[in-house]
């Protein structure tokens, strides 16, 4: 399994310190770049990569390293810190030692620590690693450092870390696989989890989380379907009756009492010169946690301190291309969100998914939802908002185990949608609970309670509401 190594340094890594770290392999190896200079590679004498080093990231958000790497990655002293990730090429002897030696040398020069602390090559890093006989394996995936194997149907990435984050490596790999009509398939041991952004992106594409299992071989970590390698990709295994079995490991864990509140909302704004994005996400965060987001970024780790102005500037620079972002909260209240900005015929659209985690003795902030809907309709161009409750880990990471799908708790409709379906239709529904009028008096929206979010009846209520709003006859 490929081992990624992270150097958390106190001082900013410059080109000379990165080069000195790469010379842990001795003078016989070559140094090159790929990805328009964003990735530095240590290569063999034929120019094939042994170790790839991502551009350093400044981590200004407290707790972000611990969220993704575990308690052993907690920096000593005050931040900010620099995150430098090195990835060893799969199937190459001692490439992991080169990656570890690079990270150890970097922290010796700049201060800091290496994760994992016991990574191969970190002991005696002042001495060059013996690279005699090391040769990179030729691979069509060599140009993409995150990919360990590439076929006509799939790009396979091997990972072994507590949390598989949506790093810039994986973001680029996912983009490339979607464009080439392949499936991104992340293979992990059973102790790994997925970060929320990784899970959401995998579920929104034809990607797959492949979990190794000693009993069945491999299974899908999000569905439990037993998998096998066939026709150049991992695919569901079929029995003689055509059905796919579910791995025993997927169903073994029971409820923990931990819950998640999932808020999915869409806003649309007129593309004016003074438009500042991120207001809806900030308002939701403050309503549900009492504070704004702590940080944001275009991948994980999300190392930048929260700034709506900088977020807007980035989206403006990328327009008309979409911009995908991650936002994170403070360590005491687990909250992670993804935000996608799109330029559409209606204006500038923000699609947001915010998820908050709660322990067995904590209560989700459900009472704040009607007030949030009122503010979003009045000030932030809300179109729709769906709030759901789910059984899920407080830390928001997805384990390779069954978790009950979220159940609807409430739905909100913005002013433009109310005008489209008609105010009479929007205000008079067949639901047991009456809708709550929200937003400005002249152009109201409506907030619809759907139940307690604990039983499947809330799905029936949501379906009934949708049929009513669309003008479909009742069933």
Short mmCIF file of C-alpha atoms in Angstrom, two decimals:
data_model
loop_
_atom_site.label_atom_id
_atom_site.label_comp_id
_atom_site.label_asym_id
_atom_site.label_seq_id
_atom_site.Cartn_x
_atom_site.Cartn_y
_atom_site.Cartn_z
CA UNK A 1 0.00 0.00 0.00
CA UNK A 2 1.36 3.43 -0.93
CA UNK A 3 2.58 5.45 2.06
CA UNK A 4 2.14 9.20 1.96
CA UNK A 5 4.40 11.22 4.26
CA UNK A 6 3.71 14.75 5.51
CA UNK A 7 6.29 17.21 6.81
CA UNK A 8 4.75 19.86 9.09
CA UNK A 9 7.37 22.62 9.18
CA UNK A 10 7.62 25.76 11.25
CA UNK A 11 9.20 27.86 8.52
CA UNK A 12 8.22 28.21 4.91
CA UNK A 13 9.95 25.65 2.66
CA UNK A 14 11.81 27.46 -0.10
CA UNK A 15 13.28 25.92 -3.24
CA UNK A 16 16.68 25.36 -1.62
CA UNK A 17 15.27 23.51 1.40
CA UNK A 18 13.06 21.35 -0.82
CA UNK A 19 16.06 20.55 -3.00
CA UNK A 20 18.13 19.69 0.07
CA UNK A 21 15.40 17.34 1.22
CA UNK A 22 15.23 15.68 -2.17
CA UNK A 23 18.99 15.11 -2.08
CA UNK A 24 18.27 12.52 0.61
CA UNK A 25 18.40 10.19 -2.39
CA UNK A 26 21.94 11.26 -3.24
CA UNK A 27 23.26 13.01 -6.35
CA UNK A 28 22.48 10.17 -8.77
CA UNK A 29 18.76 10.95 -8.98
CA UNK A 30 17.10 13.65 -11.06
CA UNK A 31 14.75 16.39 -9.92
CA UNK A 32 11.92 17.49 -12.21
CA UNK A 33 8.49 19.09 -12.11
CA UNK A 34 5.01 18.29 -13.38
CA UNK A 35 1.54 19.78 -13.15
CA UNK A 36 2.76 23.20 -14.38
CA UNK A 37 5.36 23.24 -11.60
CA UNK A 38 2.93 22.39 -8.79
CA UNK A 39 4.57 19.00 -8.12
CA UNK A 40 8.30 18.38 -7.72
CA UNK A 41 9.45 14.85 -8.58
CA UNK A 42 12.52 12.83 -7.68
CA UNK A 43 13.19 10.58 -10.68
CA UNK A 44 15.47 7.74 -11.68
CA UNK A 45 18.10 8.11 -14.38
CA UNK A 46 15.43 7.67 -17.08
CA UNK A 47 13.29 10.48 -15.70
CA UNK A 48 10.59 8.23 -14.21
CA UNK A 49 9.21 9.43 -10.83
CA UNK A 50 10.16 7.77 -7.54
CA UNK A 51 8.78 10.39 -5.15
CA UNK A 52 6.41 13.29 -5.87
CA UNK A 53 6.23 16.33 -3.59
CA UNK A 54 3.20 18.62 -3.57
CA UNK A 55 3.56 22.39 -3.37
CA UNK A 56 3.75 23.48 0.32
CA UNK A 57 0.45 24.60 1.89
CA UNK A 58 0.21 27.17 4.67
CA UNK A 59 -2.03 25.85 7.48
CA UNK A 60 -3.51 28.76 9.43
CA UNK A 61 -6.53 26.87 10.79
CA UNK A 62 -6.18 25.34 14.29
CA UNK A 63 -6.91 21.62 14.42
CA UNK A 64 -6.78 21.02 10.66
CA UNK A 65 -3.70 18.75 10.81
CA UNK A 66 -5.22 16.73 13.67
CA UNK A 67 -8.55 16.42 11.80
CA UNK A 68 -6.87 14.72 8.87
CA UNK A 69 -3.84 12.99 10.38
CA UNK A 70 -4.80 12.20 13.97
CA UNK A 71 -3.58 13.36 17.38
CA UNK A 72 0.06 12.49 16.69
CA UNK A 73 0.16 15.25 14.08
CA UNK A 74 -0.68 17.99 16.60
CA UNK A 75 1.90 20.75 16.02
CA UNK A 76 4.00 21.83 18.98
CA UNK A 77 3.69 25.54 19.74
CA UNK A 78 1.82 28.25 17.90
CA UNK A 79 1.15 28.18 14.17
CA UNK A 80 0.90 28.74 11.33
CA UNK A 81 2.50 25.61 9.90
CA UNK A 82 3.49 24.49 6.44
CA UNK A 83 2.15 21.18 5.13
CA UNK A 84 4.44 19.44 2.62
CA UNK A 85 3.20 16.07 1.35
CA UNK A 86 5.43 13.52 -0.33
CA UNK A 87 4.08 10.47 -2.15
CA UNK A 88 6.20 7.44 -2.97
CA UNK A 89 5.65 5.70 -6.29
CA UNK A 90 3.79 2.39 -5.91
CA UNK A 91 5.65 -0.84 -6.59
CA UNK A 92 9.13 0.67 -6.28
CA UNK A 93 11.44 -0.78 -3.62
CA UNK A 94 12.66 1.79 -1.07
CA UNK A 95 10.70 4.65 -2.66
CA UNK A 96 8.88 4.97 0.67
CA UNK A 97 12.28 5.40 2.35
CA UNK A 98 13.09 8.24 -0.02
CA UNK A 99 9.78 9.96 0.81
CA UNK A 100 10.38 9.57 4.54
CA UNK A 101 13.97 10.77 4.30
CA UNK A 102 12.85 13.83 2.34
CA UNK A 103 10.29 14.77 5.02
CA UNK A 104 12.75 14.17 7.86
CA UNK A 105 15.43 16.31 6.23
CA UNK A 106 12.95 19.09 5.64
CA UNK A 107 11.92 19.19 9.31
CA UNK A 108 15.58 19.12 10.41
CA UNK A 109 16.21 22.21 8.31
CA UNK A 110 13.00 24.11 9.08
CA UNK A 111 11.79 22.70 12.40
CA UNK A 112 8.60 20.72 12.86
CA UNK A 113 7.61 17.08 12.74
CA UNK A 114 7.01 14.22 10.31
CA UNK A 115 3.78 12.27 9.99
CA UNK A 116 3.74 9.36 10.48
CA UNK A 117 6.58 9.59 12.97
CA UNK A 118 7.72 6.03 12.21
CA UNK A 119 7.64 6.37 8.42
CA UNK A 120 10.38 4.38 6.64
CA UNK A 121 13.48 6.47 5.97
CA UNK A 122 12.95 8.97 8.80
CA UNK A 123 15.66 7.42 10.99
CA UNK A 124 19.14 8.54 10.06
CA UNK A 125 17.80 10.96 7.48
CA UNK A 126 21.04 12.95 7.50
CA UNK A 127 22.56 10.14 5.46
CA UNK A 128 21.45 9.63 1.84
CA UNK A 129 19.25 6.61 1.17
CA UNK A 130 21.04 3.90 -0.78
CA UNK A 131 19.40 4.22 -4.20
CA UNK A 132 21.56 1.73 -6.07
CA UNK A 133 19.31 -0.52 -8.10
CA UNK A 134 16.16 1.58 -7.52
CA UNK A 135 14.25 1.96 -10.77
CA UNK A 136 10.80 3.40 -11.25
CA UNK A 137 8.21 1.14 -12.81
CA UNK A 138 7.13 2.40 -16.25
CA UNK A 139 3.47 3.33 -16.06
CA UNK A 140 1.01 5.32 -18.15
CA UNK A 141 0.01 6.95 -14.87
CA UNK A 142 3.49 8.40 -14.30
CA UNK A 143 2.39 11.85 -15.40
CA UNK A 144 -0.26 11.87 -12.65
CA UNK A 145 1.45 11.40 -9.24
CA UNK A 146 -1.75 10.51 -7.39
CA UNK A 147 -2.52 7.52 -9.62
CA UNK A 148 -0.86 4.17 -8.92
CA UNK A 149 -2.37 2.21 -11.81
CA UNK A 150 -4.18 3.36 -14.93
CA UNK A 151 -6.35 1.24 -17.22
CA UNK A 152 -8.82 2.04 -19.97
CA UNK A 153 -11.62 2.01 -17.38
CA UNK A 154 -10.13 3.07 -14.06
CA UNK A 155 -7.50 5.14 -12.29
CA UNK A 156 -6.52 3.27 -9.12
CA UNK A 157 -5.13 5.14 -6.10
CA UNK A 158 -3.70 3.25 -3.10
CA UNK A 159 -4.04 4.95 0.30
CA UNK A 160 -3.20 4.01 3.89
CA UNK A 161 -3.89 6.85 6.30
CA UNK A 162 -6.45 7.43 9.09
CA UNK A 163 -8.48 9.80 6.91
CA UNK A 164 -8.37 9.94 3.11
CA UNK A 165 -8.77 13.68 2.42
CA UNK A 166 -9.63 15.33 -0.86
CA UNK A 167 -6.10 16.63 -1.33
CA UNK A 168 -4.99 18.57 -4.37
CA UNK A 169 -3.54 15.23 -5.58
CA UNK A 170 -6.94 13.55 -5.49
CA UNK A 171 -8.77 16.60 -6.81
CA UNK A 172 -6.57 16.56 -9.90
CA UNK A 173 -6.88 12.78 -10.25
CA UNK A 174 -10.68 12.99 -10.04
CA UNK A 175 -10.81 15.76 -12.63
CA UNK A 176 -8.61 13.78 -15.01
CA UNK A 177 -10.62 10.58 -14.62
CA UNK A 178 -13.95 12.35 -15.19
CA UNK A 179 -12.59 14.02 -18.32
CA UNK A 180 -11.25 10.70 -19.63
CA UNK A 181 -14.53 8.87 -18.73
CA UNK A 182 -12.74 6.61 -16.26
CA UNK A 183 -13.64 5.68 -12.70
CA UNK A 184 -11.43 6.86 -9.84
CA UNK A 185 -11.04 3.91 -7.47
CA UNK A 186 -9.43 4.51 -4.06
CA UNK A 187 -8.13 1.29 -2.44
CA UNK A 188 -7.57 1.29 1.33
CA UNK A 189 -7.17 -1.10 4.27
CA UNK A 190 -10.27 -1.51 6.48
CA UNK A 191 -9.08 0.90 9.19
CA UNK A 192 -9.21 3.94 6.88
CA UNK A 193 -12.04 6.47 6.70
CA UNK A 194 -13.00 9.08 4.11
CA UNK A 195 -13.26 12.78 4.87
CA UNK A 196 -16.64 14.34 4.16
CA UNK A 197 -15.48 16.14 0.97
CA UNK A 198 -13.93 12.93 -0.37
CA UNK A 199 -17.12 10.97 0.28
CA UNK A 200 -19.35 13.61 -1.31
CA UNK A 201 -17.23 13.83 -4.46
CA UNK A 202 -16.98 10.05 -4.83
CA UNK A 203 -20.75 9.75 -4.50
CA UNK A 204 -21.32 12.45 -7.12
CA UNK A 205 -19.26 10.65 -9.78
CA UNK A 206 -18.71 7.09 -10.98
CA UNK A 207 -15.86 6.72 -8.48
CA UNK A 208 -15.54 3.91 -5.96
CA UNK A 209 -14.04 3.30 -2.50
CA UNK A 210 -12.46 -0.17 -2.54
CA UNK A 211 -11.80 -1.66 0.91
CA UNK A 212 -9.54 -4.66 1.39
CA UNK A 213 -11.13 -7.45 3.43
CA UNK A 214 -9.57 -10.71 4.55
CA UNK A 215 -12.85 -12.61 4.18
CA UNK A 216 -14.25 -11.51 0.82
CA UNK A 217 -11.24 -9.86 -0.78
CA UNK A 218 -12.63 -6.41 -1.55
CA UNK A 219 -15.87 -4.52 -0.99
CA UNK A 220 -17.31 -1.07 -1.66
CA UNK A 221 -16.85 1.02 1.49
CA UNK A 222 -19.97 3.11 0.82
CA UNK A 223 -22.43 0.40 -0.28
CA UNK A 224 -20.95 -2.86 1.08
CA UNK A 225 -21.09 -4.58 -2.32
CA UNK A 226 -18.45 -7.31 -2.69
CA UNK A 227 -16.05 -6.37 -5.49
CA UNK A 228 -13.57 -8.16 -7.68
CA UNK A 229 -11.11 -7.03 -10.33
CA UNK A 230 -12.66 -7.66 -13.72
CA UNK A 231 -12.28 -6.04 -17.12
CA UNK A 232 -9.60 -3.59 -15.88
CA UNK A 233 -11.57 -2.22 -12.93
CA UNK A 234 -13.08 -3.14 -9.57
CA UNK A 235 -16.74 -3.99 -10.14
CA UNK A 236 -19.53 -5.72 -8.17
CA UNK A 237 -19.17 -9.48 -7.94
CA UNK A 238 -22.24 -11.36 -9.18
CA UNK A 239 -23.53 -14.66 -7.85
CA UNK A 240 -25.20 -17.21 -10.10
CA UNK A 241 -28.56 -15.59 -9.36
CA UNK A 242 -27.22 -12.25 -10.59
CA UNK A 243 -27.21 -10.64 -7.13
CA UNK A 244 -24.20 -8.98 -5.51
CA UNK A 245 -23.48 -10.09 -1.92
CA UNK A 246 -22.84 -7.56 0.84
CA UNK A 247 -19.60 -7.92 2.80
CA UNK A 248 -20.03 -9.10 6.39
CA UNK A 249 -17.57 -6.45 7.60
CA UNK A 250 -19.85 -3.72 6.23
CA UNK A 251 -22.78 -4.70 8.47
CA UNK A 252 -20.99 -5.64 11.69
CA UNK A 253 -20.88 -2.23 13.44
CA UNK A 254 -24.00 -1.05 15.26
CA UNK A 255 -25.30 2.45 16.11
CA UNK A 256 -23.04 4.62 18.26
CA UNK A 257 -25.49 7.34 19.24
CA UNK A 258 -23.55 9.91 17.23
CA UNK A 259 -25.53 12.00 14.75
CA UNK A 260 -25.09 14.50 11.95
CA UNK A 261 -27.16 17.44 10.77
CA UNK A 262 -26.95 17.81 6.98
CA UNK A 263 -27.96 21.15 5.44
CA UNK A 264 -28.04 21.31 1.64
CA UNK A 265 -28.91 24.65 0.11
CA UNK A 266 -28.78 26.50 -3.19
CA UNK A 267 -28.59 30.25 -3.65
CA UNK A 268 -28.56 32.40 -6.80
CA UNK A 269 -27.30 35.98 -7.08
CA UNK A 270 -27.30 38.63 -9.77
CA UNK A 271 -23.73 38.97 -11.13
CA UNK A 272 -23.12 42.53 -9.93
CA UNK A 273 -19.74 44.17 -9.46
CA UNK A 274 -20.16 44.35 -5.66
CA UNK A 275 -21.23 40.70 -5.21
CA UNK A 276 -19.41 38.94 -2.34
CA UNK A 277 -19.94 35.17 -2.15
CA UNK A 278 -20.03 32.89 0.88
CA UNK A 279 -22.68 34.84 2.78
CA UNK A 280 -25.20 31.98 2.89
CA UNK A 281 -22.60 29.53 4.14
CA UNK A 282 -21.37 31.98 6.78
CA UNK A 283 -24.95 32.69 7.92
CA UNK A 284 -25.72 28.97 8.22
CA UNK A 285 -22.50 28.33 10.14
CA UNK A 286 -23.17 31.14 12.61
CA UNK A 287 -26.81 30.14 13.11
CA UNK A 288 -25.92 26.50 13.83
CA UNK A 289 -22.60 26.85 15.70
CA UNK A 290 -22.48 30.43 16.97
CA UNK A 291 -19.37 31.28 14.95
CA UNK A 292 -18.33 31.65 11.30
CA UNK A 293 -16.24 29.02 9.51
CA UNK A 294 -12.65 28.77 10.72
CA UNK A 295 -11.02 28.08 7.37
CA UNK A 296 -11.40 27.29 3.70
CA UNK A 297 -9.45 26.07 0.70
CA UNK A 298 -9.66 24.52 -2.75
CA UNK A 299 -8.75 21.10 -1.31
CA UNK A 300 -7.87 19.46 1.99
CA UNK A 301 -6.26 20.49 4.24
CA UNK A 302 -8.28 23.71 4.21
CA UNK A 303 -5.52 25.92 5.52
CA UNK A 304 -6.70 29.49 4.81
CA UNK A 305 -8.51 31.53 7.44
CA UNK A 306 -12.10 32.28 6.48
CA UNK A 307 -12.46 35.21 4.09
CA UNK A 308 -15.48 35.82 1.88
CA UNK A 309 -13.53 38.44 -0.09
CA UNK A 310 -10.69 36.06 -0.99
CA UNK A 311 -13.19 33.30 -1.79
CA UNK A 312 -15.01 35.64 -4.15
CA UNK A 313 -11.79 36.78 -5.82
CA UNK A 314 -10.84 33.16 -6.52
CA UNK A 315 -14.25 32.33 -8.02
CA UNK A 316 -14.09 35.48 -10.14
CA UNK A 317 -10.65 34.53 -11.48
CA UNK A 318 -11.88 31.06 -12.43
CA UNK A 319 -15.17 32.11 -14.01
CA UNK A 320 -16.87 30.93 -16.16
CA UNK A 321 -15.35 27.65 -14.95
CA UNK A 322 -16.93 26.31 -11.73
CA UNK A 323 -15.08 26.66 -8.42
CA UNK A 324 -15.22 23.89 -5.79
CA UNK A 325 -14.23 24.73 -2.22
CA UNK A 326 -14.01 23.21 1.27
CA UNK A 327 -14.80 25.03 4.51
CA UNK A 328 -14.02 23.76 8.03
CA UNK A 329 -14.96 24.72 11.57
CA UNK A 330 -13.18 24.86 14.90
CA UNK A 331 -12.14 21.61 16.65
CA UNK A 332 -14.75 21.95 19.44
CA UNK A 333 -17.70 21.82 17.01
CA UNK A 334 -17.06 19.48 14.07
CA UNK A 335 -18.42 21.06 10.90
CA UNK A 336 -17.32 20.69 7.30
CA UNK A 337 -18.88 22.06 4.13
CA UNK A 338 -18.39 21.91 0.40
CA UNK A 339 -19.34 24.82 -1.81
CA UNK A 340 -19.50 24.95 -5.59
CA UNK A 341 -19.84 28.24 -7.43
CA UNK A 342 -21.29 28.11 -10.96
CA UNK A 343 -22.06 30.81 -13.49
CA UNK A 344 -25.46 29.93 -14.97
CA UNK A 345 -28.11 31.63 -17.06
CA UNK A 346 -29.88 32.56 -13.80
CA UNK A 347 -26.82 34.29 -12.32
CA UNK A 348 -24.10 33.17 -9.90
CA UNK A 349 -25.18 29.99 -8.18
CA UNK A 350 -23.83 28.54 -4.91
CA UNK A 351 -24.47 24.87 -4.11
CA UNK A 352 -23.63 24.18 -0.47
CA UNK A 353 -23.60 21.07 1.69
CA UNK A 354 -22.88 21.77 5.37
CA UNK A 355 -22.62 18.85 7.81
CA UNK A 356 -22.30 19.17 11.60
CA UNK A 357 -21.39 16.34 13.98
CA UNK A 358 -22.87 15.64 17.41
CA UNK A 359 -22.00 13.15 20.16
CA UNK A 360 -24.54 10.97 22.03
CA UNK A 361 -24.98 13.66 24.69
CA UNK A 362 -25.32 16.57 22.25
CA UNK A 363 -28.46 17.89 20.54
CA UNK A 364 -28.47 19.14 16.94
CA UNK A 365 -29.35 22.82 16.57
CA UNK A 366 -32.77 22.13 15.04
CA UNK A 367 -34.50 25.11 16.66
CA UNK A 368 -32.27 27.46 14.67
CA UNK A 369 -33.42 26.20 11.26
CA UNK A 370 -36.59 28.34 10.78
CA UNK A 371 -34.64 31.49 11.65
CA UNK A 372 -31.85 30.45 9.29
CA UNK A 373 -34.37 29.96 6.48
CA UNK A 374 -35.76 33.45 7.17
CA UNK A 375 -32.30 35.06 6.93
CA UNK A 376 -31.33 33.10 3.80
CA UNK A 377 -34.51 34.10 1.98
CA UNK A 378 -34.30 37.73 3.08
CA UNK A 379 -30.58 38.37 2.49
CA UNK A 380 -28.87 35.61 0.54
CA UNK A 381 -31.02 34.64 -2.45
CA UNK A 382 -32.08 31.22 -1.18
CA UNK A 383 -33.74 28.98 -3.74
CA UNK A 384 -34.06 25.72 -1.77
CA UNK A 385 -32.81 24.24 1.51
CA UNK A 386 -33.14 20.61 2.64
CA UNK A 387 -32.23 19.73 6.24
CA UNK A 388 -31.67 16.09 7.21
CA UNK A 389 -30.65 14.07 10.27
CA UNK A 390 -28.33 11.10 9.93
CA UNK A 391 -26.63 8.46 12.02
CA UNK A 392 -22.97 9.23 11.54
CA UNK A 393 -19.70 9.88 13.28
CA UNK A 394 -19.25 13.10 15.20
CA UNK A 395 -15.93 13.70 13.41
CA UNK A 396 -17.86 13.54 10.09
CA UNK A 397 -15.53 10.92 8.57
CA UNK A 398 -17.13 8.02 6.71
CA UNK A 399 -16.14 4.52 7.90
CA UNK A 400 -16.38 1.47 5.62
CA UNK A 401 -19.48 0.40 7.56
CA UNK A 402 -23.21 0.71 7.09
CA UNK A 403 -24.69 4.02 8.24
CA UNK A 404 -28.39 4.72 7.92
CA UNK A 405 -29.09 7.21 5.11
CA UNK A 406 -30.12 10.72 6.23
CA UNK A 407 -33.79 11.33 6.89
CA UNK A 408 -35.49 14.63 5.92
CA UNK A 409 -36.30 17.02 8.76
CA UNK A 410 -37.40 20.19 6.95
CA UNK A 411 -37.44 21.92 3.58
CA UNK A 412 -37.42 25.60 2.62
CA UNK A 413 -38.42 27.37 -0.57
CA UNK A 414 -37.11 30.79 -1.56
CA UNK A 415 -39.01 33.80 -2.89
CA UNK A 416 -38.34 33.13 -6.59
CA UNK A 417 -39.55 29.53 -6.29
CA UNK A 418 -42.66 30.59 -4.37
CA UNK A 419 -43.47 33.07 -7.13
CA UNK A 420 -42.97 30.33 -9.72
CA UNK A 421 -45.26 27.73 -8.10
CA UNK A 422 -47.75 30.34 -6.86
CA UNK A 423 -48.16 31.70 -3.34
CA UNK A 424 -51.41 29.84 -2.76
CA UNK A 425 -49.83 26.53 -3.71
CA UNK A 426 -46.74 27.20 -1.59
CA UNK A 427 -48.68 28.29 1.51
CA UNK A 428 -51.36 25.56 1.46
CA UNK A 429 -49.93 22.06 1.49
CA UNK A 430 -51.35 18.63 2.34
CA UNK A 431 -48.78 18.21 5.15
CA UNK A 432 -49.91 17.87 8.74
CA UNK A 433 -47.71 20.75 9.92
CA UNK A 434 -48.44 24.20 8.47
CA UNK A 435 -45.58 25.92 6.63
CA UNK A 436 -43.80 28.85 8.27
CA UNK A 437 -43.70 32.06 6.25
CA UNK A 438 -40.14 33.43 6.06
CA UNK A 439 -38.34 36.30 4.34
CA UNK A 440 -39.63 39.72 3.27
CA UNK A 441 -43.34 40.44 3.39
CA UNK A 442 -43.69 41.29 -0.27
CA UNK A 443 -41.73 38.28 -1.56
CA UNK A 444 -41.99 35.56 1.06
CA UNK A 445 -40.49 32.10 1.18
CA UNK A 446 -41.74 29.13 3.19
CA UNK A 447 -40.21 26.73 5.69
CA UNK A 448 -41.83 23.26 5.78
CA UNK A 449 -41.45 20.93 8.81
CA UNK A 450 -41.40 17.30 7.65
CA UNK A 451 -41.41 15.38 10.94
CA UNK A 452 -38.84 14.52 13.57
CA UNK A 453 -36.17 13.22 11.19
CA UNK A 454 -36.17 9.88 13.01
CA UNK A 455 -38.54 7.75 10.93
CA UNK A 456 -39.05 6.94 7.26
CA UNK A 457 -42.38 8.79 7.33
CA UNK A 458 -40.44 12.00 6.75
CA UNK A 459 -39.50 10.72 3.27
CA UNK A 460 -43.19 10.27 2.51
CA UNK A 461 -43.86 13.82 3.71
CA UNK A 462 -41.09 15.22 1.50
CA UNK A 463 -42.35 13.31 -1.52
CA UNK A 464 -45.90 14.52 -0.86
CA UNK A 465 -44.68 18.11 -0.60
CA UNK A 466 -42.68 17.89 -3.82
CA UNK A 467 -45.64 16.49 -5.75
CA UNK A 468 -47.82 19.29 -4.41
CA UNK A 469 -45.35 22.04 -5.32
CA UNK A 470 -44.88 20.62 -8.82
CA UNK A 471 -48.62 20.44 -9.38
CA UNK A 472 -48.71 16.64 -9.71
CA UNK A 473 -51.92 14.90 -8.66
CA UNK A 474 -51.78 13.10 -5.28
CA UNK A 475 -51.30 9.31 -5.23
#
